[in-house]
Every structure is written in C-alpha cells, then in structure tokens.
Amino acid sequence: MATPVIHVWCDEPADGPTNMAADEVLAAESLRMDALLVRIYGWERTTISLGAFQKHDDALAAAEIEGLPLVRRSEEHTSELQSRQYLVCRLLLEKK
C-alpha cells in the first residue's frame, strides 16, 4: 500500500470570492491528481459563506448579518461565518 502524499497550499488572507474560487480550482486539481490537498488560508474581512442550497434572499433578510459580504460555497449546505482567523486543513478531495 502506497503512503499517501498530502500537498499543502498556503494563501494569504483574501476576500470571499477569491477564497471560494481558489477552493473550487484546488478541489478540481485534487481530483485530477487523485491526491489530498490541504489549503491554509484566511479572510480579509468577516464574510458569510452560504451553502450550495441556501437562499440568498433569506441571508439578506437576516438582521444579524446585515452589511457583511456574502459568498456561496458549492459543496456545503449550511451557512458559516468566516472571520479573520486562518482556516487550517480543509481537505479538498472527494473520493468516490
């Protein structure tokens, strides 16, 4: 049995759209390589990331998050508050 290789990708803090785009590109690359890829990154500004099936209008109506930028994740179903802390070890590989 081969020893798995984990590729680590480190990014500086970025805005929401940049972070979501990087996640999608690196997820595709992880599948293409058939390898594990860990991305370490942060957020420039507190951001709400919506799950794939959450309604944008519902988020806009929530007074608690008024004024925060919204982005959409393609792979998850719940919303998350993304802040300035670094997110470590987000595995970007889907095994079938």
XYZ file of C-alpha atoms in Angstrom:
96
model
C 0.000 0.000 0.000
C 1.408 3.361 -1.037
C 1.961 6.093 1.519
C -0.473 8.933 0.827
C 1.031 12.258 -0.138
C -0.580 15.423 1.165
C 0.017 18.585 -0.832
C -0.160 21.807 1.190
C -1.243 25.084 -0.406
C -0.781 28.296 1.628
C -2.561 31.514 0.711
C -2.594 34.964 2.237
C -5.933 36.226 3.573
C -8.287 37.123 0.722
C -11.821 38.316 0.117
C -14.730 35.892 -0.081
C -14.991 35.499 -3.866
C -11.245 34.885 -4.152
C -11.330 32.251 -1.387
C -14.311 30.431 -2.902
C -12.746 30.473 -6.383
C -9.462 29.105 -5.019
C -11.355 26.307 -3.217
C -13.081 25.279 -6.443
C -9.892 25.327 -8.530
C -7.901 23.395 -5.953
C -10.705 20.835 -5.466
C -10.654 20.132 -9.206
C -6.864 19.877 -9.145
C -7.020 17.485 -6.200
C -9.358 15.213 -8.159
C -7.222 15.471 -11.297
C -4.131 14.487 -9.309
C -6.016 11.873 -7.260
C -4.246 13.331 -4.230
C -5.019 15.006 -0.934
C -4.693 18.759 -0.939
C -4.772 20.921 2.201
C -5.329 24.638 1.837
C -4.325 27.044 4.604
C -5.890 30.457 4.212
C -7.576 33.360 5.932
C -10.221 36.013 5.355
C -9.501 39.717 4.839
C -12.915 40.613 6.199
C -15.615 38.797 8.132
C -17.810 37.168 5.474
C -20.900 34.976 5.376
C -20.472 31.939 3.148
C -23.759 30.386 2.107
C -24.183 26.696 1.437
C -25.000 25.487 -2.041
C -28.747 25.272 -1.432
C -29.355 28.225 0.872
C -31.450 31.110 -0.378
C -29.621 34.371 -0.951
C -32.771 36.362 -0.104
C -33.030 34.651 3.301
C -29.481 35.722 4.127
C -30.158 39.296 3.030
C -33.187 39.392 5.357
C -31.198 38.311 8.456
C -30.566 41.433 10.537
C -27.684 39.741 12.420
C -25.517 39.673 9.316
C -26.619 42.906 7.697
C -23.782 44.627 5.892
C -21.482 41.601 5.774
C -20.333 40.349 2.377
C -21.978 37.135 1.143
C -20.383 34.397 -0.948
C -21.628 30.981 -1.982
C -19.840 27.686 -1.450
C -20.582 24.954 -3.952
C -20.124 21.934 -1.708
C -21.909 22.511 1.597
C -25.475 23.017 2.732
C -25.146 25.336 5.754
C -24.001 28.906 6.194
C -20.829 29.808 8.043
C -19.428 32.990 9.489
C -15.891 33.328 8.133
C -13.627 35.649 10.063
C -10.012 36.753 10.147
C -8.666 33.572 11.686
C -6.829 31.160 9.449
C -8.660 28.087 8.309
C -6.341 25.141 8.534
C -6.554 21.732 6.917
C -9.506 21.985 4.617
C -9.256 18.779 2.630
C -10.248 19.227 -0.958
C -10.750 15.713 -2.186
C -13.898 13.780 -2.910
C -13.407 10.038 -3.048
C -15.992 8.055 -4.946
